[in-house]
CSV table of C-alpha atoms in Angstrom, one decimal:
chain,number,residue,atom,x,y,z
A,1,LYS,CA,0.0,0.0,0.0
A,2,PRO,CA,1.5,3.4,-1.0
A,3,ASP,CA,2.2,6.0,1.7
A,4,ILE,CA,1.1,8.9,-0.5
A,5,ILE,CA,-0.6,9.3,-3.9
A,6,ASN,CA,0.6,12.2,-6.1
A,7,VAL,CA,-2.1,13.1,-8.6
A,8,HIS,CA,-1.4,15.2,-11.7
A,9,ASN,CA,-3.9,15.6,-14.6
A,10,LEU,CA,-7.0,13.5,-14.1
A,11,TYR,CA,-8.4,14.2,-17.6
A,12,PRO,CA,-9.1,12.7,-20.0
A,13,PHE,CA,-8.1,9.2,-19.0
A,14,ILE,CA,-8.9,9.3,-15.3
A,15,SER,CA,-11.8,11.1,-13.6
A,16,PRO,CA,-12.2,12.6,-10.1
A,17,ALA,CA,-13.9,9.4,-9.1
A,18,ALA,CA,-10.4,8.0,-8.5
A,19,LEU,CA,-10.0,10.4,-5.6
A,20,PHE,CA,-12.9,8.8,-3.8
A,21,GLU,CA,-11.2,5.4,-4.0
A,22,CYS,CA,-8.0,7.0,-2.6
A,23,LYS,CA,-10.0,8.3,0.3
A,24,LYS,CA,-11.6,4.9,0.9
A,25,ALA,CA,-8.1,3.4,1.1
A,26,ASN,CA,-7.1,6.1,3.6
A,27,ILE,CA,-4.1,7.2,1.5
A,28,PRO,CA,-3.1,10.9,1.6
A,29,VAL,CA,-3.4,12.6,-1.8
A,30,VAL,CA,-1.2,15.4,-3.1
A,31,MET,CA,-2.4,17.0,-6.3
A,32,THR,CA,0.1,18.9,-8.5
A,33,VAL,CA,-1.9,21.7,-10.1
A,34,HIS,CA,-0.4,22.3,-13.6
A,35,ASN,CA,-3.1,24.5,-15.0
A,36,PHE,CA,-6.5,26.1,-14.1
A,37,ARG,CA,-8.7,23.1,-14.8
A,38,LEU,CA,-10.0,22.9,-11.2
A,39,ILE,CA,-11.7,26.2,-11.9
A,40,CYS,CA,-11.9,26.6,-15.6
A,41,PRO,CA,-13.2,23.7,-17.8
A,42,THR,CA,-10.7,24.4,-20.6
A,43,GLY,CA,-7.9,24.9,-18.0
A,44,LEU,CA,-6.6,28.0,-19.8
A,45,PHE,CA,-8.6,30.9,-18.3
A,46,MET,CA,-9.0,32.2,-21.9
A,47,ARG,CA,-11.8,33.1,-24.3
A,48,ASN,CA,-11.7,34.6,-27.8
A,49,GLY,CA,-7.9,35.1,-27.5
A,50,LYS,CA,-8.1,37.0,-24.2
A,51,PRO,CA,-7.8,36.0,-20.5
A,52,CYS,CA,-11.2,35.1,-19.1
A,53,GLU,CA,-12.1,34.4,-15.4
A,54,GLN,CA,-15.9,34.3,-15.6
A,55,CYS,CA,-16.1,30.7,-14.3
A,56,LEU,CA,-14.2,31.8,-11.3
A,57,ASP,CA,-16.1,35.1,-10.8
A,58,ARG,CA,-19.5,33.4,-11.1
A,59,LYS,CA,-18.4,30.3,-9.1
A,60,ASN,CA,-19.7,27.9,-11.8
A,61,GLU,CA,-18.7,26.5,-15.2
A,62,TRP,CA,-21.7,27.0,-17.4
A,63,ASN,CA,-20.1,29.9,-19.2
A,64,CYS,CA,-18.0,27.3,-21.1
A,65,ILE,CA,-21.2,26.1,-22.8
A,66,LYS,CA,-22.6,29.7,-23.1
A,67,TYR,CA,-19.6,30.9,-25.0
A,68,ASN,CA,-18.6,27.5,-26.6
A,69,CYS,CA,-15.1,27.9,-25.3
A,70,GLU,CA,-13.9,24.7,-26.9
A,71,HIS,CA,-15.3,25.8,-30.3
A,72,SER,CA,-17.3,22.6,-30.3
A,73,VAL,CA,-20.7,22.4,-28.6
A,74,PHE,CA,-20.2,18.7,-27.7
A,75,LYS,CA,-16.7,19.3,-26.3
A,76,SER,CA,-17.8,22.4,-24.4
A,77,ILE,CA,-20.7,20.5,-22.8
A,78,GLY,CA,-18.5,17.5,-21.9
A,79,TYR,CA,-15.8,19.7,-20.4
A,80,THR,CA,-18.4,21.7,-18.4
A,81,LEU,CA,-20.2,18.6,-17.0
A,82,ARG,CA,-17.0,17.0,-15.8
A,83,ASN,CA,-16.2,20.1,-13.8
A,84,VAL,CA,-19.7,20.4,-12.5
A,85,TYR,CA,-19.6,16.8,-11.3
A,86,ALA,CA,-16.3,17.5,-9.5
A,87,ARG,CA,-17.8,20.6,-7.9
A,88,TRP,CA,-21.1,19.1,-6.8
A,89,THR,CA,-19.5,16.0,-5.3
A,90,LYS,CA,-16.6,18.1,-3.8
A,91,ALA,CA,-14.3,15.5,-5.2
A,92,TYR,CA,-11.2,17.8,-4.8
A,93,LEU,CA,-12.3,19.6,-1.6
A,94,LYS,CA,-13.1,16.3,0.3
A,95,ASN,CA,-10.4,14.0,-1.0
A,96,VAL,CA,-7.2,15.9,-1.7
A,97,ASP,CA,-5.0,16.5,1.4
A,98,MET,CA,-2.7,19.1,-0.2
A,99,PHE,CA,-2.6,21.0,-3.5
A,100,ALA,CA,0.9,21.7,-4.9
A,101,CYS,CA,0.6,24.8,-7.2
A,102,ILE,CA,3.5,25.7,-9.4
A,103,THR,CA,3.1,29.5,-9.0
A,104,GLU,CA,1.8,31.9,-6.3
A,105,PHE,CA,-0.8,33.1,-8.9
A,106,GLN,CA,-2.3,29.6,-9.1
A,107,LYS,CA,-2.5,29.5,-5.3
A,108,LYS,CA,-4.3,32.8,-5.2
A,109,LYS,CA,-6.9,31.7,-7.7
A,110,LEU,CA,-7.6,28.4,-5.9
A,111,ILE,CA,-8.2,30.4,-2.7
A,112,GLU,CA,-10.5,32.7,-4.5
A,113,ALA,CA,-12.4,29.7,-5.8
A,114,GLY,CA,-13.0,28.5,-2.2
A,115,TYR,CA,-10.1,26.1,-1.6
A,116,ASP,CA,-8.6,25.9,1.9
A,117,LYS,CA,-5.5,28.1,1.9
A,118,ASN,CA,-4.0,25.8,4.6
A,119,LYS,CA,-4.1,22.9,2.1
A,120,ILE,CA,-2.3,24.8,-0.7
A,121,THR,CA,1.4,25.1,-1.1
A,122,VAL,CA,3.6,26.3,-4.0
A,123,ILE,CA,6.3,24.0,-5.4
A,124,PRO,CA,7.6,25.2,-8.8
A,125,ASN,CA,8.7,23.2,-11.8
A,126,SER,CA,12.3,22.1,-11.8
A,127,ILE,CA,15.1,21.0,-14.0
A,128,ASP,CA,18.5,19.4,-13.6
A,129,ALA,CA,20.6,22.6,-13.7
A,130,PRO,CA,24.2,22.3,-14.9
A,131,CYS,CA,27.1,23.4,-12.7
A,132,SER,CA,27.9,26.1,-15.3
A,133,TYR,CA,27.3,27.1,-18.9
A,134,THR,CA,29.3,28.4,-21.8
A,135,PRO,CA,28.1,31.8,-22.9
A,136,THR,CA,27.2,32.0,-26.6
A,137,THR,CA,26.0,35.0,-28.6
A,138,GLY,CA,23.4,33.2,-30.6
A,139,GLY,CA,22.3,34.0,-34.1
A,140,TYR,CA,18.5,33.9,-33.9
A,141,ILE,CA,15.5,34.5,-31.7
A,142,ALA,CA,13.9,31.2,-30.5
A,143,TYR,CA,10.3,30.2,-29.8
A,144,ILE,CA,9.7,26.9,-28.0
A,145,GLY,CA,6.3,25.3,-27.7
A,146,ARG,CA,3.3,24.1,-29.7
A,147,LEU,CA,2.3,26.3,-32.5
A,148,SER,CA,-1.3,27.2,-31.5
A,149,TYR,CA,-3.3,30.3,-31.2
A,150,GLU,CA,-3.3,30.6,-27.4
A,151,LYS,CA,0.5,30.3,-27.4
A,152,GLY,CA,0.6,33.5,-29.5
A,153,TYR,CA,3.2,32.3,-32.0
A,154,ASP,CA,1.5,34.4,-34.7
A,155,LEU,CA,2.3,37.5,-32.7
A,156,LEU,CA,6.0,36.7,-33.0
A,157,VAL,CA,5.6,36.0,-36.7
A,158,GLU,CA,4.2,39.5,-37.1
A,159,VAL,CA,7.2,41.0,-35.3
A,160,ALA,CA,9.5,39.0,-37.5
A,161,ARG,CA,7.8,40.5,-40.5
A,162,LYS,CA,9.1,44.0,-39.3
A,163,HIS,CA,12.7,42.8,-38.9
A,164,PRO,CA,13.9,40.9,-42.0
A,165,GLU,CA,17.4,41.4,-40.7
A,166,ILE,CA,16.8,39.1,-37.7
A,167,LYS,CA,16.2,35.4,-38.0
A,168,PHE,CA,13.3,33.8,-36.0
A,169,CYS,CA,13.3,30.1,-35.4
A,170,PHE,CA,10.2,28.1,-34.1
A,171,ALA,CA,10.6,24.7,-32.4
A,172,GLY,CA,7.3,22.9,-31.7
A,173,ALA,CA,4.5,20.8,-33.1
A,174,GLN,CA,2.1,22.4,-35.6
A,175,ARG,CA,-1.4,22.4,-34.1
A,176,GLU,CA,-3.1,24.7,-36.7
A,177,GLN,CA,-3.1,25.1,-40.5
A,178,LYS,CA,0.2,26.8,-41.3
A,179,ASN,CA,-0.1,30.3,-42.6
A,180,THR,CA,1.3,30.5,-46.1
A,181,ASP,CA,2.2,34.1,-45.7
A,182,ILE,CA,5.4,33.5,-43.7
A,183,PRO,CA,8.3,35.9,-44.0
A,184,SER,CA,11.6,34.5,-45.3
A,185,ASN,CA,13.4,35.2,-42.0
A,186,VAL,CA,11.1,32.7,-40.1
A,187,GLU,CA,12.1,29.1,-39.9
A,188,PHE,CA,10.0,26.2,-38.5
A,189,ALA,CA,12.1,23.4,-37.0
A,190,GLY,CA,9.2,21.2,-36.0
A,191,TYR,CA,9.2,19.2,-32.8
A,192,LEU,CA,12.7,18.6,-31.5
A,193,GLN,CA,13.9,15.8,-29.2
A,194,LYS,CA,15.9,16.7,-26.1
A,195,ASP,CA,19.4,16.8,-27.6
A,196,LYS,CA,18.3,18.7,-30.6
A,197,LEU,CA,16.3,21.1,-28.4
A,198,LEU,CA,19.3,21.8,-26.2
A,199,GLU,CA,21.4,22.6,-29.3
A,200,PHE,CA,18.6,24.8,-30.6
A,201,ILE,CA,18.5,26.9,-27.4
A,202,GLN,CA,22.3,27.2,-27.2
A,203,LYS,CA,22.5,28.6,-30.7
A,204,ALA,CA,19.7,31.2,-29.9
A,205,ARG,CA,20.3,34.7,-28.5
A,206,PHE,CA,17.2,34.5,-26.3
A,207,ILE,CA,13.8,33.0,-26.3
A,208,VAL,CA,10.4,34.6,-26.6
A,209,ILE,CA,7.1,33.3,-25.1
A,210,PRO,CA,4.3,35.5,-26.6
A,211,SER,CA,1.5,33.5,-25.0
A,212,ARG,CA,-2.0,35.0,-25.0
A,213,CYS,CA,-3.1,32.8,-22.0
A,214,TYR,CA,-1.8,32.8,-18.5
A,215,GLU,CA,-0.1,29.4,-18.7
A,216,GLY,CA,1.3,27.5,-15.7
A,217,PHE,CA,5.0,27.4,-15.5
A,218,PRO,CA,6.7,27.1,-18.9
A,219,MET,CA,9.6,24.8,-18.9
A,220,ALA,CA,11.1,26.7,-21.8
A,221,ILE,CA,12.1,29.5,-19.3
A,222,LEU,CA,14.2,27.0,-17.3
A,223,GLU,CA,15.6,25.2,-20.3
A,224,ALA,CA,16.8,28.6,-21.6
A,225,ALA,CA,18.3,29.6,-18.3
A,226,CYS,CA,20.4,26.4,-18.3
A,227,HIS,CA,22.3,28.0,-21.2
A,228,GLY,CA,22.3,31.5,-19.7
A,229,LYS,CA,19.6,32.7,-22.1
A,230,PRO,CA,17.0,35.2,-21.0
A,231,ALA,CA,13.3,35.1,-21.9
A,232,ILE,CA,10.8,37.7,-23.1
A,233,ALA,CA,7.3,36.9,-21.9
A,234,PRO,CA,3.9,38.7,-21.4
A,235,ASN,CA,3.5,40.8,-18.3
A,236,HIS,CA,0.7,38.9,-16.7
A,237,ARG,CA,0.2,36.4,-13.8
A,238,GLY,CA,2.7,33.6,-13.6
A,239,PHE,CA,5.0,35.1,-16.2
A,240,THR,CA,5.5,38.3,-14.1
A,241,GLU,CA,6.2,36.1,-11.1
A,242,ILE,CA,8.8,33.9,-12.8
A,243,ILE,CA,10.6,36.5,-15.0
A,244,GLY,CA,10.5,39.2,-12.3
A,245,GLN,CA,10.9,43.0,-12.6
A,246,GLY,CA,13.5,45.6,-11.9
A,247,GLU,CA,16.9,44.5,-10.6
A,248,ASN,CA,15.6,40.9,-10.1
A,249,ALA,CA,14.4,40.5,-13.6
A,250,ILE,CA,15.8,37.5,-15.6
A,251,GLY,CA,14.3,38.7,-18.9
A,252,LYS,CA,11.9,41.3,-20.4
A,253,LEU,CA,8.1,41.6,-20.1
A,254,PHE,CA,5.8,43.1,-22.7
A,255,GLU,CA,2.1,44.1,-22.6
A,256,PRO,CA,0.1,40.9,-23.4
A,257,GLY,CA,-1.1,40.8,-27.0
A,258,ASN,CA,0.6,44.1,-27.9
A,259,THR,CA,2.9,43.4,-30.9
A,260,ASP,CA,4.3,46.9,-30.8
A,261,ASP,CA,5.5,46.5,-27.2
A,262,LEU,CA,6.8,43.0,-28.0
A,263,ASP,CA,8.7,44.5,-30.9
A,264,LYS,CA,10.2,47.1,-28.6
A,265,GLN,CA,11.4,44.5,-26.0
A,266,ILE,CA,12.8,42.2,-28.7
A,267,ALA,CA,14.7,45.1,-30.4
A,268,GLU,CA,16.1,46.3,-27.1
A,269,LEU,CA,17.5,42.9,-26.2
A,270,TRP,CA,18.7,42.0,-29.7
A,271,ASN,CA,20.7,45.2,-30.0
A,272,ASN,CA,22.2,45.1,-26.6
A,273,GLN,CA,24.4,42.0,-26.2
A,274,THR,CA,25.7,43.2,-22.8
A,275,LEU,CA,22.2,43.4,-21.4
A,276,THR,CA,21.3,40.0,-22.9
A,277,GLU,CA,24.3,38.4,-21.2
A,278,GLU,CA,23.5,40.1,-17.8
A,279,LEU,CA,19.9,38.9,-17.9
A,280,GLY,CA,21.1,35.4,-18.9
A,281,GLU,CA,23.5,35.3,-16.0
A,282,LYS,CA,20.7,36.3,-13.6
A,283,ALA,CA,18.5,33.7,-15.1
A,284,PHE,CA,21.1,31.0,-14.5
A,285,ARG,CA,21.6,32.1,-10.9
A,286,LYS,CA,17.9,32.1,-10.2
A,287,LEU,CA,17.6,28.7,-11.8
A,288,LYS,CA,20.3,27.3,-9.4
A,289,LYS,CA,18.8,28.9,-6.4
A,290,HIS,CA,15.1,28.2,-6.9
A,291,TYR,CA,14.4,25.8,-9.7
A,292,ASP,CA,17.2,23.2,-9.6
A,293,SER,CA,15.9,19.6,-9.1
A,294,GLU,CA,17.8,19.2,-5.9
A,295,VAL,CA,16.3,22.4,-4.4
A,296,VAL,CA,12.7,21.5,-5.5
A,297,TYR,CA,13.2,17.9,-4.3
A,298,LYS,CA,13.7,19.1,-0.8
A,299,GLN,CA,10.4,21.0,-1.0
A,300,TRP,CA,8.6,17.8,-2.1
A,301,GLU,CA,10.4,15.8,0.6
A,302,LYS,CA,9.2,18.3,3.2
A,303,LEU,CA,5.6,18.1,2.0
A,304,PHE,CA,5.5,14.3,1.9
A,305,SER,CA,7.2,14.1,5.3
A,306,LYS,CA,4.6,16.4,6.7
A,307,LEU,CA,1.8,14.2,5.5
A,308,THR,CA,3.5,10.9,6.6
A,309,TYR,CA,4.3,12.3,10.0
A,310,ARG,CA,0.5,12.3,10.6
A,311,ILE,CA,0.7,8.5,10.7
A,312,ALA,CA,3.4,8.5,13.4
A,313,TRP,CA,1.6,11.3,15.4
A,314,ASN,CA,-1.8,9.5,15.3
A,315,PHE,CA,-0.2,6.3,16.4
A,316,SER,CA,2.0,7.9,19.1
A,317,LEU,CA,-0.4,10.2,20.8
A,318,PRO,CA,-2.6,7.5,22.4
A,319,LEU,CA,0.5,5.5,23.3
A,320,LEU,CA,2.1,8.5,25.0
A,321,THR,CA,-1.1,9.3,26.9
A,322,GLY,CA,-1.4,5.6,28.0
A,323,GLY,CA,2.2,5.5,29.0
A,324,LEU,CA,1.8,8.6,31.3
A,325,PHE,CA,-1.4,7.1,32.7
A,326,CYS,CA,0.5,3.8,33.5
A,327,ILE,CA,3.2,5.7,35.3
A,328,ALA,CA,0.6,7.5,37.4
A,329,LEU,CA,-1.0,4.1,38.2
A,330,LEU,CA,2.4,2.7,39.3
A,331,LEU,CA,3.1,5.7,41.5
A,332,HIS,CA,-0.2,5.2,43.2
A,333,GLU,CA,0.4,1.5,43.5
A,334,HIS,CA,-2.6,0.5,41.3
A,335,TYR,CA,-0.5,-2.3,39.8
A,336,GLY,CA,-3.5,-4.5,38.7
A,337,LEU,CA,-4.7,-2.0,36.2
A,338,VAL,CA,-1.4,-1.3,34.4
A,339,SER,CA,-1.7,-4.2,31.9
A,340,SER,CA,-5.4,-3.4,31.0
A,341,VAL,CA,-4.5,0.3,30.4
A,342,MET,CA,-1.6,-0.7,28.2
A,343,LEU,CA,-3.9,-2.9,26.1
A,344,LEU,CA,-6.6,-0.3,25.9
A,345,PHE,CA,-4.4,2.6,24.8
A,346,TYR,CA,-2.5,0.3,22.3
A,347,GLY,CA,-5.9,-0.6,20.8
A,348,LEU,CA,-6.8,3.1,20.6
A,349,SER,CA,-3.5,3.8,18.8
A,350,LEU,CA,-4.3,1.1,16.2
A,351,VAL,CA,-7.8,2.3,15.6
A,352,ASN,CA,-6.5,5.9,15.3
A,353,VAL,CA,-3.8,5.0,12.8
A,354,SER,CA,-6.0,2.8,10.7
A,355,LYS,CA,-7.3,6.0,9.0
A,356,PHE,CA,-3.9,6.4,7.3
A,357,THR,CA,-3.0,2.7,6.6
A,358,TYR,CA,-4.7,-0.6,6.1
A,359,SER,CA,-8.2,-0.3,7.3
A,360,ASN,CA,-8.2,-3.8,8.8
A,361,VAL,CA,-5.6,-2.6,11.3
A,362,ALA,CA,-8.7,-1.1,13.1
A,363,TRP,CA,-10.0,-4.7,13.7
A,364,LEU,CA,-6.8,-5.5,15.5
A,365,GLY,CA,-7.3,-2.4,17.5
A,366,TYR,CA,-10.9,-3.4,18.4
A,367,ALA,CA,-9.6,-6.8,19.6
A,368,PHE,CA,-7.1,-5.1,21.9
A,369,LEU,CA,-9.8,-2.8,23.3
A,370,CYS,CA,-12.0,-5.8,24.1
A,371,LEU,CA,-9.1,-7.6,25.6
A,372,GLY,CA,-8.2,-4.6,27.7
A,373,ILE,CA,-11.8,-4.2,29.0
A,374,ALA,CA,-11.8,-7.9,29.9
A,375,ASP,CA,-8.5,-7.6,31.8
A,376,CYS,CA,-10.1,-4.9,34.0
A,377,PHE,CA,-12.4,-7.6,35.5
A,378,PHE,CA,-9.8,-10.2,36.1
A,379,GLU,CA,-7.2,-8.4,38.2
A,380,GLY,CA,-4.1,-10.4,38.7
A,381,HIS,CA,-4.2,-12.1,35.3
A,382,GLY,CA,-2.5,-9.2,33.5
A,383,LEU,CA,0.4,-11.4,32.2
A,384,MET,CA,-2.0,-13.8,30.6
A,385,PHE,CA,-3.9,-11.0,28.8
A,386,TRP,CA,-0.6,-9.4,27.8
A,387,THR,CA,0.5,-12.7,26.2
A,388,ILE,CA,-2.8,-13.2,24.4
A,389,GLY,CA,-2.7,-9.6,23.0
A,390,PHE,CA,0.9,-8.8,22.2
A,391,GLY,CA,1.7,-12.4,21.4
A,392,GLY,CA,-1.4,-14.3,20.1
A,393,PHE,CA,-3.2,-11.4,18.4
A,394,HIS,CA,-0.1,-10.2,16.6
A,395,ILE,CA,0.7,-13.7,15.3
A,396,LEU,CA,-2.8,-14.2,14.2
A,397,TYR,CA,-3.0,-10.8,12.5
A,398,GLY,CA,0.4,-11.5,10.8
A,399,MET,CA,-0.9,-14.8,9.3
A,400,LEU,CA,-4.1,-13.1,8.1
A,401,PHE,CA,-2.1,-10.2,6.6
A,402,TYR,CA,0.1,-12.7,4.8
A,403,LEU,CA,-2.9,-14.6,3.4
A,404,GLN,CA,-4.7,-11.4,2.3
A,405,TYR,CA,-1.8,-9.4,0.8
A,406,GLU,CA,1.6,-11.1,0.5
A,407,ARG,CA,0.4,-14.4,-0.7
A,408,ARG,CA,-1.4,-12.8,-3.6
A,409,LYS,CA,1.9,-11.3,-4.8
């Protein structure tokens, strides 16, 4: 039986119904929140090319059908109904012990949607950061990600049209019909595997993420930082948080959807190699400090330990209380009750901890409670009851456990 279940995206292959099964098994659930699907049926917080938070503001998902957000009536209905089911059954509120958001902005939105702030933490995406990097000037501006409308790749193509002297390279799968009116300085490299992608980034001067939607935490920013490459991104929500502003900035921000401002930021960075290198160095330092796998691993370890400590605490509290009670009995020379108190409080510990482990542990606890109560009426036979409980019951439970679980394996 696992100690913890870490859930990521439940759609489309798994539904929130799985969370109820986790709850029945008394296994703590941590959900990594990659997008906004807990609040918005599409997961993007976007409608007609612009950010939209109506499902959050109105505390329901019916706007997805009203505005046909999926551009397909059947898909919009399906997406809406699955979110409505999760909200009505409180699948997430009841069954998830901790939500791990990847940005503070996500955390803020979940709290606005009614999620318990004490059950939300922020653990960012991570990457195996190198010890150092070799600075390279780079001969083009890079775009990394799927080529779809919400990603805003067409905005970058428009900027490229104004700068025939600059080469723009796009790495990513084509999701929409390719525009035939593509300027000659734009090159589409298609989807690149890891080694090819690393080479693609290293040969770029910097990367641009012109996304129309909020997004979660684009890995492209971290992949670029590994090579000391800064990023240009829209000045909204998670991007503002990751890129930063002022002295702490690791790139440049532009007004979302504004190609003129995007053009301005690109030109400033392209024409100032010193600034590009400074921002790239800052990006690498921030990567090592906050987003390196070892750093983020410790955050996950701390979270999982916090949840697993509940098992130890729920088992230890009755035992500690019973131990102090036994000491008090010994001090007052009530020796005959010591064995029964031990059996009773040990039974309470088992029942208490069964909420977090195998449920049949509770039956062993009930057996010890019955034995402890019986011991109260037969003073002077404590050793016999002790032997039956801590010897016989444990041997019997071990045999049943083997037959039920281990033998099946």
